[in-house]
PDB file of C-alpha atoms and ligand atoms in Angstrom:
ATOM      1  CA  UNK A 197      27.971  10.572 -14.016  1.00 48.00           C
ATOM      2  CA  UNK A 198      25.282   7.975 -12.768  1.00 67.00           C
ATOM      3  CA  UNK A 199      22.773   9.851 -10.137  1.00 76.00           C
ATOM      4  CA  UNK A 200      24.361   6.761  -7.598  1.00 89.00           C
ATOM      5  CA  UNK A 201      27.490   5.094  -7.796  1.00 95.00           C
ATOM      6  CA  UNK A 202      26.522   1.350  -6.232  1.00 96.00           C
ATOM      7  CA  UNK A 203      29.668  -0.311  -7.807  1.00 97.00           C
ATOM      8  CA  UNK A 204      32.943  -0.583  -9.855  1.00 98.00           C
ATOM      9  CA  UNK A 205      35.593  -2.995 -11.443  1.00 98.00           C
ATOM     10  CA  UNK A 206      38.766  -1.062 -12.404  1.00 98.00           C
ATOM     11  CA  UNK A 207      40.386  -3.618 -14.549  1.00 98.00           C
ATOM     12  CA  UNK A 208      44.129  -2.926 -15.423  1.00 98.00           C
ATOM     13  CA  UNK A 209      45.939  -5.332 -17.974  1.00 98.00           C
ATOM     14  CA  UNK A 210      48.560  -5.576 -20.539  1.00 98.00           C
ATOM     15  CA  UNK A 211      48.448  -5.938 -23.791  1.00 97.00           C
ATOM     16  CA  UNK A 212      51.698  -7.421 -25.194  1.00 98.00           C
ATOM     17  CA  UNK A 213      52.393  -7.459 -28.904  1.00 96.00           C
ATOM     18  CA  UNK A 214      52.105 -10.919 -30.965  1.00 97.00           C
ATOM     19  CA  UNK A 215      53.241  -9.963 -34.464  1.00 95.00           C
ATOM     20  CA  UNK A 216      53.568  -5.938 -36.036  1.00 93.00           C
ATOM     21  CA  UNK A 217      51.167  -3.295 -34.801  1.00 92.00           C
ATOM     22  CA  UNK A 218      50.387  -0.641 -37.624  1.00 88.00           C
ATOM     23  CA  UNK A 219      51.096   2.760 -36.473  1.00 85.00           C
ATOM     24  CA  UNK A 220      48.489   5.735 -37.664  1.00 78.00           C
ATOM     25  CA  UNK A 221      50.297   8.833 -37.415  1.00 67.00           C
ATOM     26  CA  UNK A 222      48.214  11.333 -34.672  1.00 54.00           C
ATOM     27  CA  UNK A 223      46.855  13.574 -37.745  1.00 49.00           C
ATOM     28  CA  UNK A 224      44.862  10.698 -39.510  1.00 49.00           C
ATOM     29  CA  UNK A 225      42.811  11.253 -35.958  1.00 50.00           C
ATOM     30  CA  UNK A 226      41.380  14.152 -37.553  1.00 49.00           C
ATOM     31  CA  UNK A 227      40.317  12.087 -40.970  1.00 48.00           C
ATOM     32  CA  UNK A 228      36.443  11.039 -40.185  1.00 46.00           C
ATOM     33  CA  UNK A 229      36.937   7.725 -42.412  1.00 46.00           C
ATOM     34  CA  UNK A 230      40.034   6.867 -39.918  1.00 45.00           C
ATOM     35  CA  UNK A 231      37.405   6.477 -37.197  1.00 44.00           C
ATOM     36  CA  UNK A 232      34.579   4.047 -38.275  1.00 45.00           C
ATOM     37  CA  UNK A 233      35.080   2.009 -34.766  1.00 46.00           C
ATOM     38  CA  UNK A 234      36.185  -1.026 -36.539  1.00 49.00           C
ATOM     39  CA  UNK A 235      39.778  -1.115 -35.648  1.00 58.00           C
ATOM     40  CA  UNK A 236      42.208   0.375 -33.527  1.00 67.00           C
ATOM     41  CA  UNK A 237      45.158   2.771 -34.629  1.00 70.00           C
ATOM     42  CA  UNK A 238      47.936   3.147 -32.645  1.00 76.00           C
ATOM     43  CA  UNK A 239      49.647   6.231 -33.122  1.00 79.00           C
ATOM     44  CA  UNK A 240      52.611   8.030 -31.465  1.00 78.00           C
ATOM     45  CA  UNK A 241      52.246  11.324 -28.707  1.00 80.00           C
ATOM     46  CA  UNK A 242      54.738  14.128 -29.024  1.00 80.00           C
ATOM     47  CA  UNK A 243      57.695  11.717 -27.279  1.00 82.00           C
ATOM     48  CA  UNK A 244      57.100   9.373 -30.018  1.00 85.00           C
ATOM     49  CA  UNK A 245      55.267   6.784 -27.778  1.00 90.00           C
ATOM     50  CA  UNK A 246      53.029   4.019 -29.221  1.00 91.00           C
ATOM     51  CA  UNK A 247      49.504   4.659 -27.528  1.00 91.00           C
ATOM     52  CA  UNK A 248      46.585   2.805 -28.384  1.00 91.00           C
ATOM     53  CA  UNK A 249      43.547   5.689 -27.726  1.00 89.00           C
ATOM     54  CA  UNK A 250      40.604   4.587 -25.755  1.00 92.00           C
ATOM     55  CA  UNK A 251      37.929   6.150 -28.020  1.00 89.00           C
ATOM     56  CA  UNK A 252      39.155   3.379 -30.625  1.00 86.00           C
ATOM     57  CA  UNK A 253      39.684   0.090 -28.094  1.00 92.00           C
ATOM     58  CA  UNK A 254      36.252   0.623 -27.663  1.00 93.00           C
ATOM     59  CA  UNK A 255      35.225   1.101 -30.941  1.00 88.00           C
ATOM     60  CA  UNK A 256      36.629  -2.365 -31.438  1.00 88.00           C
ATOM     61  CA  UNK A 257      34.994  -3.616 -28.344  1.00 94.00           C
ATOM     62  CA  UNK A 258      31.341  -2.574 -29.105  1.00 93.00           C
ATOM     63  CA  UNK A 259      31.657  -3.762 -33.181  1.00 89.00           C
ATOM     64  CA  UNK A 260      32.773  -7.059 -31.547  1.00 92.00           C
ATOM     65  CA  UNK A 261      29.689  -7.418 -29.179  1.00 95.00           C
ATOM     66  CA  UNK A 262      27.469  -6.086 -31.875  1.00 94.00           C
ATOM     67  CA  UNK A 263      28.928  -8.981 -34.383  1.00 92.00           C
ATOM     68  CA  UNK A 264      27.694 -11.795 -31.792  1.00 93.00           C
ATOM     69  CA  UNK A 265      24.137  -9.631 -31.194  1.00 95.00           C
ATOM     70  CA  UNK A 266      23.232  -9.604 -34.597  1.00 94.00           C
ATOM     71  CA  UNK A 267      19.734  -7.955 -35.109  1.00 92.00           C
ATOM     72  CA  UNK A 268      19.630  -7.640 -31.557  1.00 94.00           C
ATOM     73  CA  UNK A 269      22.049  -4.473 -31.727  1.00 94.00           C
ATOM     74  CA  UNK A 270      21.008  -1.029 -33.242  1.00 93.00           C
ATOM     75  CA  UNK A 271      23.286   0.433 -35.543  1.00 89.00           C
ATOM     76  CA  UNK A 272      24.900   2.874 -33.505  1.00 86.00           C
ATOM     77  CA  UNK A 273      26.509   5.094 -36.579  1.00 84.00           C
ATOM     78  CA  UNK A 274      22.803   5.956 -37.390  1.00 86.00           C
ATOM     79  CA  UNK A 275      21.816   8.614 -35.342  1.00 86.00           C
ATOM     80  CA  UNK A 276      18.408   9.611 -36.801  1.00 88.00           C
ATOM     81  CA  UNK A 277      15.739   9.077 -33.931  1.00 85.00           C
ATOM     82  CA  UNK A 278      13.215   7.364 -37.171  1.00 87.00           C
ATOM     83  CA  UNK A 279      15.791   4.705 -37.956  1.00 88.00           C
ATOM     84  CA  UNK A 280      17.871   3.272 -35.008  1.00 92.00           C
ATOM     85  CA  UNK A 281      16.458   1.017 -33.208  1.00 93.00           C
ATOM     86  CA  UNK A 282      17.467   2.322 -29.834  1.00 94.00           C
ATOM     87  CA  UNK A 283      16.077   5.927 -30.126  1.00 93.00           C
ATOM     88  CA  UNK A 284      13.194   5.007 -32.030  1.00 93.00           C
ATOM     89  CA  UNK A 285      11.880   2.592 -29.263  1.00 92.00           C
ATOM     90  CA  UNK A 286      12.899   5.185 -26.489  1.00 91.00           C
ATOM     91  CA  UNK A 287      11.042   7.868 -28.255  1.00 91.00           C
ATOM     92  CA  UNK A 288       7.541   5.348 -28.692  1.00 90.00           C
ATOM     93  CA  UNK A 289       7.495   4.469 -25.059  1.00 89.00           C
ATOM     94  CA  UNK A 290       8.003   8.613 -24.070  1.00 87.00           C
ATOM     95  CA  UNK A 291       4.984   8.713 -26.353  1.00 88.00           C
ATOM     96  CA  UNK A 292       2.828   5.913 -24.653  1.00 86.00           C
ATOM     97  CA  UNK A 293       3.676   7.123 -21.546  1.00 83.00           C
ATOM     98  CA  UNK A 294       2.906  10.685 -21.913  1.00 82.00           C
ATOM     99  CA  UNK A 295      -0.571   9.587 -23.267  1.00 80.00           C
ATOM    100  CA  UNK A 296      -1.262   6.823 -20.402  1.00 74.00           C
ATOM    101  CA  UNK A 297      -0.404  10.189 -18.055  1.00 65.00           C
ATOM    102  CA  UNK A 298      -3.488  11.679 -19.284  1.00 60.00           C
ATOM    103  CA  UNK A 299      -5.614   9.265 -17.197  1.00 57.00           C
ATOM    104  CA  UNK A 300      -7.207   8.535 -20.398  1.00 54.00           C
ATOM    105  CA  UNK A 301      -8.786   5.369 -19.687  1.00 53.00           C
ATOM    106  CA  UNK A 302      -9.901   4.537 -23.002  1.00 52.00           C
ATOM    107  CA  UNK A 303      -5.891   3.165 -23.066  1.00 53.00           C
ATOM    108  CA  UNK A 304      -5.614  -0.545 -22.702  1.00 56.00           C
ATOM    109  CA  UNK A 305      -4.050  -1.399 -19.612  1.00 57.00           C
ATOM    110  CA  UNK A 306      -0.602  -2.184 -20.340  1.00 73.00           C
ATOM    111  CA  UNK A 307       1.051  -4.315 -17.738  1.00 74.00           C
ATOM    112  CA  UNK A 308       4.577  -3.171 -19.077  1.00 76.00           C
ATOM    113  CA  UNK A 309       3.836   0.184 -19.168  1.00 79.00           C
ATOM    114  CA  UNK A 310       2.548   0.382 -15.905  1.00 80.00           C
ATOM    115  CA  UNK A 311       6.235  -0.568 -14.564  1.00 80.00           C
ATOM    116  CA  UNK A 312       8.019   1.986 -16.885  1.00 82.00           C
ATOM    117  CA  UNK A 313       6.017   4.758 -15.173  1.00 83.00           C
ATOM    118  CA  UNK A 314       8.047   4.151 -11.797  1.00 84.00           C
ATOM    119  CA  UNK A 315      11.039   3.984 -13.437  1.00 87.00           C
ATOM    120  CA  UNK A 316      13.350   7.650 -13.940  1.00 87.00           C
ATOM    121  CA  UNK A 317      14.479   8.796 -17.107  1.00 87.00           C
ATOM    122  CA  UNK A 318      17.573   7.151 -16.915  1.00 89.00           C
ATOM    123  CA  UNK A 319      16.551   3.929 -16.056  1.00 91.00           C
ATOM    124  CA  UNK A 320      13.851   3.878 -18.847  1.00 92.00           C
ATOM    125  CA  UNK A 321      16.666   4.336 -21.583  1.00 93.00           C
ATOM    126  CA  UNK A 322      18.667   1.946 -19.910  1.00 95.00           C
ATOM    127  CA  UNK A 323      15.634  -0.705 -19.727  1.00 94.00           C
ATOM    128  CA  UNK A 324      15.102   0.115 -23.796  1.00 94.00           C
ATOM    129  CA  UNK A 325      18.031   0.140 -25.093  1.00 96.00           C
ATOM    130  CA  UNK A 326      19.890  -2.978 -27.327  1.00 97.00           C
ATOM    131  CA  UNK A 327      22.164  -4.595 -25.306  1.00 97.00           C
ATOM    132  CA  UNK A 328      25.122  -3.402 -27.140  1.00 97.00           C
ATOM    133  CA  UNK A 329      24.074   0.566 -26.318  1.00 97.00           C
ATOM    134  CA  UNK A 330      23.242  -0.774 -22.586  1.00 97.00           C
ATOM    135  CA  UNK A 331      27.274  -1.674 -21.846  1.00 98.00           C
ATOM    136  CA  UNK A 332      28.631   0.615 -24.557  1.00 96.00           C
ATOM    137  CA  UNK A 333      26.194   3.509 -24.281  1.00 95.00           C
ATOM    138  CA  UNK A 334      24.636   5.806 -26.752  1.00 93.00           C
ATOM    139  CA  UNK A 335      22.991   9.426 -27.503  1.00 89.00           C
ATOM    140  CA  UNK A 336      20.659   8.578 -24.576  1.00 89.00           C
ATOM    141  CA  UNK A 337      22.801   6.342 -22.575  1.00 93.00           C
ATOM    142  CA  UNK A 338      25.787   7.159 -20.426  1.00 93.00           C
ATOM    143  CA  UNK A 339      28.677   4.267 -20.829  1.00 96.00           C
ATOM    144  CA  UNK A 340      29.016   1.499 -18.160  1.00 97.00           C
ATOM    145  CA  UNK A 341      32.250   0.912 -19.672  1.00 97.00           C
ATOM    146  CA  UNK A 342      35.580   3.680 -19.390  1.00 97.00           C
ATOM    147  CA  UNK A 343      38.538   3.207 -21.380  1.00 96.00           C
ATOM    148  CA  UNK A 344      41.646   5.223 -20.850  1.00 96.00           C
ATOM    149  CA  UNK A 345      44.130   5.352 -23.550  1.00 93.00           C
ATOM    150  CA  UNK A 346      46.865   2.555 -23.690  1.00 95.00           C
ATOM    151  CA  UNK A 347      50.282   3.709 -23.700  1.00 94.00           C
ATOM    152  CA  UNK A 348      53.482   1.752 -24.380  1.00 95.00           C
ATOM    153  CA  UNK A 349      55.830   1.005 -21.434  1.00 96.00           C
ATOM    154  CA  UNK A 350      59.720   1.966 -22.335  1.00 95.00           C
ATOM    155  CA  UNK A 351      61.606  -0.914 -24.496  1.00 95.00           C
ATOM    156  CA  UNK A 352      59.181  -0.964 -26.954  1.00 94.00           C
ATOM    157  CA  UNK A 353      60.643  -1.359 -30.349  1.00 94.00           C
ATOM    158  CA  UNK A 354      59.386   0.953 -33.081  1.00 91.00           C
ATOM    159  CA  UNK A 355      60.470  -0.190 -37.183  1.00 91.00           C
ATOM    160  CA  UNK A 356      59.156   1.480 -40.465  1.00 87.00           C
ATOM    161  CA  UNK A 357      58.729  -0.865 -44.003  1.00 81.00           C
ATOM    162  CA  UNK A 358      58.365   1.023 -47.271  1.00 79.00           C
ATOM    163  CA  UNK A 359      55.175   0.025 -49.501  1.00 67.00           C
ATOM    164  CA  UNK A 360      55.399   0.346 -52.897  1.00 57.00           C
ATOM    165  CA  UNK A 361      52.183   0.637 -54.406  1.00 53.00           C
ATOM    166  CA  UNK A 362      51.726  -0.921 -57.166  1.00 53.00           C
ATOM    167  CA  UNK A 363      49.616  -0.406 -60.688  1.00 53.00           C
ATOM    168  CA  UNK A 364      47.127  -2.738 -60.817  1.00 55.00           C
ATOM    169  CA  UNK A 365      47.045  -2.557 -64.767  1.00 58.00           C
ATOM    170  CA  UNK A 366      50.702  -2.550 -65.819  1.00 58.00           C
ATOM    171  CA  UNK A 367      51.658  -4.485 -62.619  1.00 57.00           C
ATOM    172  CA  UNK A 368      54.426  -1.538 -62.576  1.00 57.00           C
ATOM    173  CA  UNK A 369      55.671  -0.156 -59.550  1.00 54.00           C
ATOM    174  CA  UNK A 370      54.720   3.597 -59.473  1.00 54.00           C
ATOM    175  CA  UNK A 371      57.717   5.552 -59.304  1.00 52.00           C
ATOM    176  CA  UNK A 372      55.772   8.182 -57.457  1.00 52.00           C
ATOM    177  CA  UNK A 373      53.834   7.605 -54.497  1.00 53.00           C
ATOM    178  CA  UNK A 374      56.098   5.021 -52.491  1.00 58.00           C
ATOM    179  CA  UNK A 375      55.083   5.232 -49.173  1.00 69.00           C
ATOM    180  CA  UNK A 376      56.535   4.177 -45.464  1.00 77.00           C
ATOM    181  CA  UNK A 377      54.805   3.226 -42.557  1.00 80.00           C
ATOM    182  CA  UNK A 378      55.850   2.923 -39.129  1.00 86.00           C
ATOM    183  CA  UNK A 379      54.849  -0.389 -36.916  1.00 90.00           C
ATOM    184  CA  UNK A 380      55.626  -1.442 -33.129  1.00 92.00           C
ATOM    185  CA  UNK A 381      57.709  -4.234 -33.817  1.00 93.00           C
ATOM    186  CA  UNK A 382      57.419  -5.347 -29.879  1.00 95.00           C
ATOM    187  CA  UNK A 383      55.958  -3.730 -27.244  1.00 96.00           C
ATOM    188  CA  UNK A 384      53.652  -3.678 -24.016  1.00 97.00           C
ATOM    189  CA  UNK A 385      50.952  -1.526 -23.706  1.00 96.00           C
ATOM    190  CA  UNK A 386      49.440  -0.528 -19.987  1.00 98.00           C
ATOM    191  CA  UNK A 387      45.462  -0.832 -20.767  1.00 98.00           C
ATOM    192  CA  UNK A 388      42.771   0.416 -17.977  1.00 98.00           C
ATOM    193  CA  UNK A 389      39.060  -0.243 -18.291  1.00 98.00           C
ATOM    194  CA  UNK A 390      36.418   1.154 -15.852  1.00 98.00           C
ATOM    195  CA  UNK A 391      33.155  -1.006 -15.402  1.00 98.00           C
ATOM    196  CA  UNK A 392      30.461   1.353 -13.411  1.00 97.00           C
ATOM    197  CA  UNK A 393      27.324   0.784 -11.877  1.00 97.00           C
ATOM    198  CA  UNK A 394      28.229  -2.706 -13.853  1.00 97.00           C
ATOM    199  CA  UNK A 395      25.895  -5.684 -13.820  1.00 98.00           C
ATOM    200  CA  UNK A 396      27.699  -9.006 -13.634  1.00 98.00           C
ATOM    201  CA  UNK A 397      26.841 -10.020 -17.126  1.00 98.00           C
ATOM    202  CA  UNK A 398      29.000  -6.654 -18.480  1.00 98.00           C
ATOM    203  CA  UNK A 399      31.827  -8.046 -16.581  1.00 98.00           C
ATOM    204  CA  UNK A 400      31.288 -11.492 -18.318  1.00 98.00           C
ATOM    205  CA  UNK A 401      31.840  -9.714 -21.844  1.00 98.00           C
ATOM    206  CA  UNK A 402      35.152  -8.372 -21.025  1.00 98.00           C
ATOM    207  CA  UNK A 403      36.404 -11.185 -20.167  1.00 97.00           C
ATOM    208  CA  UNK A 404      35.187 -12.841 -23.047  1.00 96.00           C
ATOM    209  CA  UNK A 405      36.918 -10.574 -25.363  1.00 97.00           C
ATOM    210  CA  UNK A 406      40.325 -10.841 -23.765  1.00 97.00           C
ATOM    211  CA  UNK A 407      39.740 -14.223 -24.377  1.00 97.00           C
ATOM    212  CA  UNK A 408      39.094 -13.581 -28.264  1.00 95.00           C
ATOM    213  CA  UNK A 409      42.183 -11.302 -27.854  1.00 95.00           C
ATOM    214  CA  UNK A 410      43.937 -13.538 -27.135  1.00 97.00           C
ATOM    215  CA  UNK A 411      42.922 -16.308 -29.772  1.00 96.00           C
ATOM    216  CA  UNK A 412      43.783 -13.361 -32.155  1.00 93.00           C
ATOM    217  CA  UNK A 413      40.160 -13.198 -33.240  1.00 91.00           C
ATOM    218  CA  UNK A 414      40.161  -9.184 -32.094  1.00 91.00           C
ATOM    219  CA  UNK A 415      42.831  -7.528 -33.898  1.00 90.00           C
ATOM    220  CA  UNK A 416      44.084  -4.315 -33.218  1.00 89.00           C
ATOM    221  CA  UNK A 417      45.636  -1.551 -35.872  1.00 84.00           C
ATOM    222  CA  UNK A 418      45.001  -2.127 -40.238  1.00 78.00           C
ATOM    223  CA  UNK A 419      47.153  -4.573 -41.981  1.00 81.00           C
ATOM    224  CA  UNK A 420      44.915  -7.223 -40.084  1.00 81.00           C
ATOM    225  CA  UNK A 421      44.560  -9.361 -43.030  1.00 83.00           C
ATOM    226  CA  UNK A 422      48.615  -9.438 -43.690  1.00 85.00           C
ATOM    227  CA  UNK A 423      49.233 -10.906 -39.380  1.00 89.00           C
ATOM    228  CA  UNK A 424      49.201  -7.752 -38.290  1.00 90.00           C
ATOM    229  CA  UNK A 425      47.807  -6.323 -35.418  1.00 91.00           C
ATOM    230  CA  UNK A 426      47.692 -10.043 -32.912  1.00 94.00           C
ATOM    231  CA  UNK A 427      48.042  -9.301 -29.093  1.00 95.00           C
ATOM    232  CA  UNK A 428      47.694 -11.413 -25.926  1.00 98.00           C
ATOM    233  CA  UNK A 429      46.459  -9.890 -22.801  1.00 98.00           C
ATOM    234  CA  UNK A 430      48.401 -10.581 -19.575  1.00 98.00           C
ATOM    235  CA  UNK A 431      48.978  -9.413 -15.991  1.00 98.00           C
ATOM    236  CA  UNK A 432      45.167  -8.967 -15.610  1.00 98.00           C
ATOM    237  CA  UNK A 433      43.983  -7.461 -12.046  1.00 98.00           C
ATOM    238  CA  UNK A 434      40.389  -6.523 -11.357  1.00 98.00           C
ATOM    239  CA  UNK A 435      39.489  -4.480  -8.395  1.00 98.00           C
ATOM    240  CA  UNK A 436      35.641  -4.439  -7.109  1.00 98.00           C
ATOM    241  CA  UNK A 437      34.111  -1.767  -5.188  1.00 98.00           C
ATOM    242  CA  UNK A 438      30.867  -1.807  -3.783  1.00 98.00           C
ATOM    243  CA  UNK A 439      28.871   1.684  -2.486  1.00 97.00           C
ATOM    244  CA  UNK A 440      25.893   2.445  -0.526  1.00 94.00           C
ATOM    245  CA  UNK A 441      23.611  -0.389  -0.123  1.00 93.00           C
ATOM    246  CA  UNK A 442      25.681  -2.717  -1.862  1.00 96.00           C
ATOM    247  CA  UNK A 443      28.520  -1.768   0.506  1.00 96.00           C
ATOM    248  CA  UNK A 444      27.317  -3.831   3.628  1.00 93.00           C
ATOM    249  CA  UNK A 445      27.019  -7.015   1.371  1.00 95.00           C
ATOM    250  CA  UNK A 446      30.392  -7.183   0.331  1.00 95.00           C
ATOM    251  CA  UNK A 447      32.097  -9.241   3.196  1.00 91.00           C
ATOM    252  CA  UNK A 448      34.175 -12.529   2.245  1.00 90.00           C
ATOM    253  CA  UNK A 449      37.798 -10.854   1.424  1.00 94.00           C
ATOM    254  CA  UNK A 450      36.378  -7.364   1.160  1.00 97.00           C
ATOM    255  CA  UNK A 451      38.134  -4.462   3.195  1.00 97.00           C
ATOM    256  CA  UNK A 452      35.510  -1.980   4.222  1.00 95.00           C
ATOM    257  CA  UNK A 453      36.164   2.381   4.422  1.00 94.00           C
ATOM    258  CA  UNK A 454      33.742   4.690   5.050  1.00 94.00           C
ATOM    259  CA  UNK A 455      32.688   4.712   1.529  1.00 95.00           C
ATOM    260  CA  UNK A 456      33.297   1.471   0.285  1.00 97.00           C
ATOM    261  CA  UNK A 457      34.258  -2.336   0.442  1.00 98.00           C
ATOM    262  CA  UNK A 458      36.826  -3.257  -2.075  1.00 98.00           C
ATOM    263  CA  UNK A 459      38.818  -6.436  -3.060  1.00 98.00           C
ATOM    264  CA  UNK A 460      41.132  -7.231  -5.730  1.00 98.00           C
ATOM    265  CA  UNK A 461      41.143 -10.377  -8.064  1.00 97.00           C
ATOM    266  CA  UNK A 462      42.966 -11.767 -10.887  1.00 96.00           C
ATOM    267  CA  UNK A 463      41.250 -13.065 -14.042  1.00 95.00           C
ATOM    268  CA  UNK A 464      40.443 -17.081 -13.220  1.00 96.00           C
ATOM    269  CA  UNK A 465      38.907 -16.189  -9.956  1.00 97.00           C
ATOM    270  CA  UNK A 466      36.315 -13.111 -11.393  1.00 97.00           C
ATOM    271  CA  UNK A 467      36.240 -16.379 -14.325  1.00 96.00           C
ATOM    272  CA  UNK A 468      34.943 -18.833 -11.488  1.00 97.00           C
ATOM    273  CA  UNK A 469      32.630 -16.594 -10.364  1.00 96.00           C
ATOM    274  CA  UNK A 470      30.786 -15.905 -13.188  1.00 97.00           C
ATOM    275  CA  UNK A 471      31.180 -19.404 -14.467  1.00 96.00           C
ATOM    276  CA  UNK A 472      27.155 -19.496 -14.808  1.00 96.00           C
ATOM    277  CA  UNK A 473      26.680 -15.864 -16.305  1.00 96.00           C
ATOM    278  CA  UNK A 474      25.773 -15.396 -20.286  1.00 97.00           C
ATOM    279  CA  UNK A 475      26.135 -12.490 -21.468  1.00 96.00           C
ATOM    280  CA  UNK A 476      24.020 -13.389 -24.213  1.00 96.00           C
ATOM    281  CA  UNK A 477      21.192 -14.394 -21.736  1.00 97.00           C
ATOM    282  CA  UNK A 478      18.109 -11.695 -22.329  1.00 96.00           C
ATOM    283  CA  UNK A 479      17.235 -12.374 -18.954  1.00 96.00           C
ATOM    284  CA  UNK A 480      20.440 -10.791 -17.729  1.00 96.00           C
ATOM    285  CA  UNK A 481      19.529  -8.112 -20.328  1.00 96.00           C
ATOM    286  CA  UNK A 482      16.228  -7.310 -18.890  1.00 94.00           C
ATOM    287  CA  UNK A 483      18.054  -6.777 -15.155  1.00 95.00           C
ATOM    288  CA  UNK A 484      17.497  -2.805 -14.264  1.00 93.00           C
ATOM    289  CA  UNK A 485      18.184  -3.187 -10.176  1.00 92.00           C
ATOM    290  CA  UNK A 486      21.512  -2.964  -9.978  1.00 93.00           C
ATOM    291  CA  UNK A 487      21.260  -3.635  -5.976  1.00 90.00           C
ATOM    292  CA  UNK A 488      19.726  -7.154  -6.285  1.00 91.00           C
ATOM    293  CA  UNK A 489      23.003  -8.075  -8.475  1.00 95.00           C
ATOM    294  CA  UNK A 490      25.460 -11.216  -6.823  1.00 95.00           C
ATOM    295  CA  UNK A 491      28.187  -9.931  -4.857  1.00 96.00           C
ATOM    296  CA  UNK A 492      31.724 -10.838  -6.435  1.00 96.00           C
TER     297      UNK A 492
HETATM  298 ZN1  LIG B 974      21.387   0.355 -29.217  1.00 79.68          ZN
END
């Protein structure tokens, strides 16, 4: 974990099924091409209950954030320190630095440099990284965002359709290779996400994408293209905890322990809060002192 925990937003929600959710069976987890992060498969534990995994509702997070960063985002599936962006920029400013180290004074004084140098290991990365890698994380980068898998609560209503596959020359049916797949016809799944050592603006994105959620924008499961997959996200708490020296600044509605102050909010009023937060603001990007952040 993080050298100091300073803060933390455990946000619980629902998500509550809008139209079919495709069901991949818990062996496709095992096929690579299952898992390229750009949707979310729901599949079934061994008492045959819908869960949506965590690993993938953030897959489908991060490719979200990534769409509205554009060329600001490295391309996390490239892990080859010459080619993303992320590692590549990490790796030239562990370069400069160990050269500036050398007292060499021929260097040029670098005014950005000079503040890197104070800054530990971790906090470097953090400072280099794209924006996407700073919430989501990355080879170098620990996660500020925790997902736990989301399970369905009991009524949930499982069906299966047959697909016939059909030859796209003849237009014939194939006799062989008619398939059925399951799909949660209804159901509500109990969703937990875990913000730490969060800056405000990282809050600001989740809440943005339950928003797209719920404009069915963000799909979950395959099939999106046939109205599958639409959710809404309801019953939203979010409970803030601040630690160490953000501890003694937490006072309107907090309730103080010995090791932290905590108070629980619904969505609108974390909303109202952050009315004047962008998360697209490079400014809020560029923050690496978590202490200095506005108190919720
Ligand atoms: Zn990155």
């Amino acid at each position: 974990m993080f050298k100091k925990l300073l803060n933390q937003a455990i946000v619980n929600f629902e998500l509550v099924t809008q139209s079919p959710l495709y069901i991949k069976q818990n062996t496709s987890l095992l096929d690579p091409t299952a898992f390229d992060g750009t949707y979310i498969s729901c599949y079934l534990d061994d008492q045959r209950i819908p869960i949506i995994p965590g690993t993938s509702m953030k897959g489908v997070f991060r490719s979200f954030f990534e769409k509205m960063l554009g060329e600001e985002a490295c391309d996390i599936l490239d892990t080859r320190q010459d080619s993303n962006k992320c590692l590549k920029t990490i790796k030239e400013y562990e370069e400069k630095l160990k050269s500036s180290n050398k007292k060499d004074k021929t260097n040029n004084f670098d005014e950005e440099l000079e503040k890197l140098k104070d800054f530990s290991r971790g906090k470097l990365n953090y400072y280099l990284s794209c924006p996407a890698c700073k919430v989501f994380g990355s080879q170098r980068l620990k996660s500020r965002m925790l997902f736990d898998d989301a399970k369905a609560k009991e009524g949930f209503k499982i069906s299966s359709r047959s697909s016939t596959p059909i030859d796209r020359i003849s237009g014939a049916a194939k006799e062989k290779g008619l398939n059925t797949f399951e799909y949660v016809d209804w159901g509500v799944f109990e969703a937990k996400v875990t913000l730490v050592n969060f800056f405000n603006w990282q809050l600001k994105l989740l809440l943005e994408i339950f928003e797209r959620i719920d404009e069915g924008i963000l799909t979950f499961g395959g099939y999106s293209s046939k109205g599958f997959g639409r959710m809404k996200v309801e019953n939203v708490t979010i409970k803030v905890r601040y630690y160490g020296e953000m501890k003694g600044k937490a006072k309107d509605g907090y309730s103080q322990n010995a090791l932290f102050a905590e108070r629980v909010f619904n969505n609108k009023e974390v909303k109202e809060k952050l009315q004047s937060i962008d998360f697209l603001d490079k400014n809020q990007w560029a923050k690496v002192e978590l202490k200095d952040e506005q108190i919720l």
